[in-house]
Amino acid sequence: MIFAAGFGKRMRPITNKIPKSLVKVNGKCLLDYALDNIAEAGIQKAVVNTHYLAEQIEQHLKERNKLPNVLISHEEVILETGGGIVKALLRLGDKPFFTINSDVIITSGQTHLFKRMADMWNPEIMDALMLLQDTKKAVGYDGQGDFNLADDGHLIKPENDKCDYVFTGVMLIKPDIFKDMEEKPFSVYRDFLHQKYHHNDGSLSRVFGLAHDSKWLHVGTPENIKEAEKALVKS
């Protein structure tokens, strides 16, 4: 599932007229970077959620005419990542699925990032697996990090401390953990996974992480576009 419903407020004034997912980096729109990533992994179907300037995204997808096949989940009221998943569940099916944000460009090392995640996936002990980037290697990101990572892949979320890794927005997650949840705006991690799985010692049960082995470019502002273009040239 690709999250493409947002208003792109930090990308203004560019997003006054186009949705953030159609902003171009090196002549290619962000949404196509995500879709091509999915196709390169051999995944045949993707769900894209829409809200702001949805008709432009729908028209772009009609004209794209290549894999993956796309199902649109339109939101009359913006639902954030968690509510967006709940609304799209029937389209997503009953097997674990990947999520990716439409404001990032992410490359793979020798092995495609989705395959690396699928190889690590263990449904007996995992409900979600997050792809993480070392904050020192992240492009277009200057935050404090989101998680630390234990040797066995468990995530650690200390309170009010800097962390070594930032969540890339790429996740492999079970659909059944959203069963019977209300279709309303909420964040997958902040309002759900953290509340359900976080312990007082900072650890999270059944939520694991995998360190990314290639580039992750966050494209959230006009300035980030130039940073991403420079990083792609270097690669």
CSV table of C-alpha atoms in Angstrom, one decimal, residues 3-202:
chain,number,residue,atom,x,y,z
A,3,PHE,CA,0.2,6.4,1.2
A,4,ALA,CA,-0.6,9.3,-1.1
A,5,ALA,CA,-3.5,11.0,0.5
A,6,GLY,CA,-1.7,13.8,2.4
A,7,PHE,CA,-1.9,17.6,1.8
A,8,GLY,CA,1.9,18.0,1.5
A,9,LYS,CA,1.9,21.2,3.6
A,10,ARG,CA,5.6,21.3,4.0
A,11,MET,CA,6.1,21.1,0.3
A,12,ARG,CA,4.1,24.3,-0.4
A,13,PRO,CA,4.0,26.3,-2.6
A,14,ILE,CA,4.6,23.4,-5.0
A,15,THR,CA,1.7,21.4,-3.6
A,16,ASN,CA,-0.8,24.3,-3.9
A,17,LYS,CA,-1.5,23.0,-7.4
A,18,ILE,CA,-0.3,19.3,-7.4
A,19,PRO,CA,-0.3,16.5,-4.8
A,20,LYS,CA,3.0,15.8,-3.2
A,21,SER,CA,3.1,12.3,-4.7
A,22,LEU,CA,3.3,13.9,-8.2
A,23,VAL,CA,6.2,16.2,-7.3
A,24,LYS,CA,9.1,15.3,-9.6
A,25,VAL,CA,12.7,14.5,-8.6
A,26,ASN,CA,15.0,14.2,-11.6
A,27,GLY,CA,12.0,14.4,-13.9
A,28,LYS,CA,10.2,11.4,-12.3
A,29,CYS,CA,7.3,11.8,-9.9
A,30,LEU,CA,7.6,10.4,-6.3
A,31,LEU,CA,4.6,8.1,-6.8
A,32,ASP,CA,6.4,6.4,-9.8
A,33,TYR,CA,9.5,5.8,-7.7
A,34,ALA,CA,7.3,3.9,-5.2
A,35,LEU,CA,5.4,2.0,-7.9
A,36,ASP,CA,8.5,1.1,-9.8
A,37,ASN,CA,10.1,-0.2,-6.6
A,38,ILE,CA,7.0,-2.4,-6.1
A,39,ALA,CA,7.2,-3.7,-9.7
A,40,GLU,CA,10.9,-4.4,-9.4
A,41,ALA,CA,10.1,-6.7,-6.5
A,42,GLY,CA,7.7,-8.7,-8.6
A,43,ILE,CA,4.6,-7.5,-6.8
A,44,GLN,CA,1.7,-7.4,-9.2
A,45,LYS,CA,-0.8,-5.3,-7.2
A,46,ALA,CA,-0.7,-2.1,-5.2
A,47,VAL,CA,-3.3,-0.1,-3.3
A,48,VAL,CA,-2.9,3.7,-3.4
A,49,ASN,CA,-4.9,5.9,-1.0
A,50,THR,CA,-6.0,9.3,-2.1
A,51,HIS,CA,-7.6,12.5,-0.8
A,52,TYR,CA,-6.0,15.8,-1.6
A,53,LEU,CA,-6.2,16.5,-5.4
A,54,ALA,CA,-7.1,12.9,-5.9
A,55,GLU,CA,-8.3,13.4,-9.5
A,56,GLN,CA,-4.7,14.3,-10.5
A,57,ILE,CA,-3.3,11.1,-9.0
A,58,GLU,CA,-6.1,9.0,-10.6
A,59,GLN,CA,-5.4,10.5,-14.0
A,60,HIS,CA,-1.6,9.9,-13.6
A,61,LEU,CA,-2.3,6.2,-12.8
A,62,LYS,CA,-4.5,5.8,-15.8
A,63,GLU,CA,-1.8,7.1,-18.1
A,64,ARG,CA,1.0,5.1,-16.4
A,65,ASN,CA,0.0,1.9,-18.1
A,66,LYS,CA,2.5,-0.5,-16.5
A,67,LEU,CA,2.8,-2.8,-13.5
A,68,PRO,CA,1.9,-2.9,-10.8
A,69,ASN,CA,-1.9,-2.9,-11.2
A,70,VAL,CA,-3.3,-0.2,-8.9
A,71,LEU,CA,-6.4,-0.2,-6.9
A,72,ILE,CA,-7.4,3.2,-5.5
A,73,SER,CA,-8.8,3.7,-2.0
A,74,HIS,CA,-10.2,7.2,-1.9
A,75,GLU,CA,-10.8,8.9,1.4
A,76,GLU,CA,-13.5,11.6,1.6
A,77,VAL,CA,-12.0,12.5,5.0
A,78,ILE,CA,-8.3,12.0,5.4
A,79,LEU,CA,-7.6,9.0,7.6
A,80,GLU,CA,-3.8,9.0,8.2
A,81,THR,CA,-1.9,5.8,7.8
A,82,GLY,CA,-3.9,3.6,10.2
A,83,GLY,CA,-7.3,4.7,9.2
A,84,GLY,CA,-6.2,4.5,5.6
A,85,ILE,CA,-5.2,0.8,6.1
A,86,VAL,CA,-8.5,0.0,7.8
A,87,LYS,CA,-10.5,1.5,4.9
A,88,ALA,CA,-8.4,-0.4,2.3
A,89,LEU,CA,-8.5,-3.8,4.0
A,90,LEU,CA,-10.8,-5.4,1.5
A,91,ARG,CA,-8.5,-4.3,-1.3
A,92,LEU,CA,-5.4,-5.4,0.6
A,93,GLY,CA,-6.5,-9.0,1.2
A,94,ASP,CA,-5.8,-11.4,4.0
A,95,LYS,CA,-2.0,-11.8,3.7
A,96,PRO,CA,0.8,-9.6,5.2
A,97,PHE,CA,1.4,-6.6,3.0
A,98,PHE,CA,4.0,-3.9,2.5
A,99,THR,CA,3.5,-0.2,3.1
A,100,ILE,CA,5.5,2.7,1.6
A,101,ASN,CA,5.2,6.4,1.9
A,102,SER,CA,4.9,8.4,-1.3
A,103,ASP,CA,7.3,11.2,-0.1
A,104,VAL,CA,10.4,9.0,-0.1
A,105,ILE,CA,12.8,7.5,-2.6
A,106,ILE,CA,14.4,4.3,-1.5
A,107,THR,CA,16.9,2.2,-3.3
A,108,SER,CA,18.0,-1.4,-2.8
A,109,GLY,CA,21.4,-3.0,-2.3
A,110,GLN,CA,22.3,-6.3,-3.8
A,111,THR,CA,19.0,-7.8,-2.7
A,112,HIS,CA,15.7,-6.0,-3.1
A,113,LEU,CA,14.6,-4.4,0.1
A,114,PHE,CA,11.2,-6.2,0.0
A,115,LYS,CA,12.9,-9.6,-0.4
A,116,ARG,CA,15.2,-8.8,2.5
A,117,MET,CA,12.1,-8.1,4.6
A,118,ALA,CA,10.2,-11.1,3.4
A,119,ASP,CA,13.2,-13.3,4.2
A,120,MET,CA,13.3,-12.0,7.8
A,121,TRP,CA,9.6,-12.2,8.3
A,122,ASN,CA,8.4,-14.7,10.9
A,123,PRO,CA,4.7,-14.6,11.5
A,124,GLU,CA,5.0,-16.6,14.7
A,125,ILE,CA,6.8,-13.8,16.5
A,126,MET,CA,6.0,-10.8,14.3
A,127,ASP,CA,2.9,-8.6,13.7
A,128,ALA,CA,5.0,-5.9,12.0
A,129,LEU,CA,8.5,-5.5,10.5
A,130,MET,CA,9.8,-2.0,9.9
A,131,LEU,CA,12.6,-1.0,7.6
A,132,LEU,CA,14.9,1.4,9.4
A,133,GLN,CA,17.6,3.8,8.1
A,134,ASP,CA,20.7,4.8,10.1
A,135,THR,CA,20.1,8.5,10.9
A,136,LYS,CA,23.7,9.3,9.9
A,137,LYS,CA,22.9,8.0,6.4
A,138,ALA,CA,19.4,9.5,5.9
A,139,VAL,CA,19.0,12.2,3.3
A,140,GLY,CA,16.5,14.9,3.9
A,141,TYR,CA,16.1,14.1,7.5
A,142,ASP,CA,17.4,16.0,10.5
A,143,GLY,CA,15.3,14.5,13.4
A,144,GLN,CA,16.2,12.7,16.6
A,145,GLY,CA,15.6,9.2,15.2
A,146,ASP,CA,12.7,6.9,16.0
A,147,PHE,CA,14.2,3.6,17.3
A,148,ASN,CA,17.2,1.7,18.5
A,149,LEU,CA,17.7,-1.8,17.2
A,150,ALA,CA,18.5,-4.9,19.3
A,151,ASP,CA,20.8,-7.6,17.8
A,152,ASP,CA,17.8,-9.9,17.4
A,153,GLY,CA,15.8,-7.3,15.5
A,154,HIS,CA,13.6,-6.2,18.4
A,155,LEU,CA,12.8,-2.5,18.3
A,156,ILE,CA,13.6,-0.3,21.3
A,157,LYS,CA,11.9,3.1,21.8
A,158,PRO,CA,13.5,5.0,24.7
A,159,GLU,CA,11.7,8.0,26.0
A,160,ASN,CA,13.1,11.4,25.2
A,161,ASP,CA,16.4,10.0,23.9
A,162,LYS,CA,18.1,10.2,20.5
A,163,CYS,CA,17.9,7.0,18.5
A,164,ASP,CA,20.2,5.5,16.0
A,165,TYR,CA,17.5,4.7,13.4
A,166,VAL,CA,14.6,6.5,11.6
A,167,PHE,CA,11.6,4.6,10.3
A,168,THR,CA,11.6,4.7,6.5
A,169,GLY,CA,7.8,4.3,6.1
A,170,VAL,CA,8.4,0.8,4.6
A,171,MET,CA,6.7,-1.9,6.7
A,172,LEU,CA,5.5,-5.4,6.4
A,173,ILE,CA,2.4,-5.9,8.5
A,174,LYS,CA,-0.4,-8.3,9.2
A,175,PRO,CA,-3.9,-7.2,8.1
A,176,ASP,CA,-5.7,-9.2,10.8
A,177,ILE,CA,-4.3,-6.9,13.6
A,178,PHE,CA,-6.6,-4.2,12.2
A,179,LYS,CA,-9.7,-6.4,12.3
A,180,ASP,CA,-12.8,-4.8,13.7
A,181,MET,CA,-11.0,-1.4,14.1
A,182,GLU,CA,-13.0,1.7,13.4
A,183,GLU,CA,-12.4,3.6,10.2
A,184,LYS,CA,-11.2,6.9,11.6
A,185,PRO,CA,-8.0,9.0,11.4
A,186,PHE,CA,-5.1,7.4,13.3
A,187,SER,CA,-1.4,6.8,12.9
A,188,VAL,CA,-0.3,3.1,12.5
A,189,TYR,CA,2.7,3.5,14.9
A,190,ARG,CA,1.9,6.4,17.2
A,191,ASP,CA,-1.8,5.6,17.9
A,192,PHE,CA,-1.7,1.8,17.5
A,193,LEU,CA,1.5,-0.2,17.5
A,194,HIS,CA,3.1,1.9,20.2
A,195,GLN,CA,0.0,1.8,22.4
A,196,LYS,CA,-0.4,-2.0,21.9
A,197,TYR,CA,3.1,-3.3,22.0
A,198,HIS,CA,5.3,-0.8,23.8
A,199,HIS,CA,6.7,-1.8,27.3
A,200,ASN,CA,8.0,0.3,30.1
A,201,ASP,CA,11.6,-0.7,29.4
A,202,GLY,CA,11.3,0.8,25.9
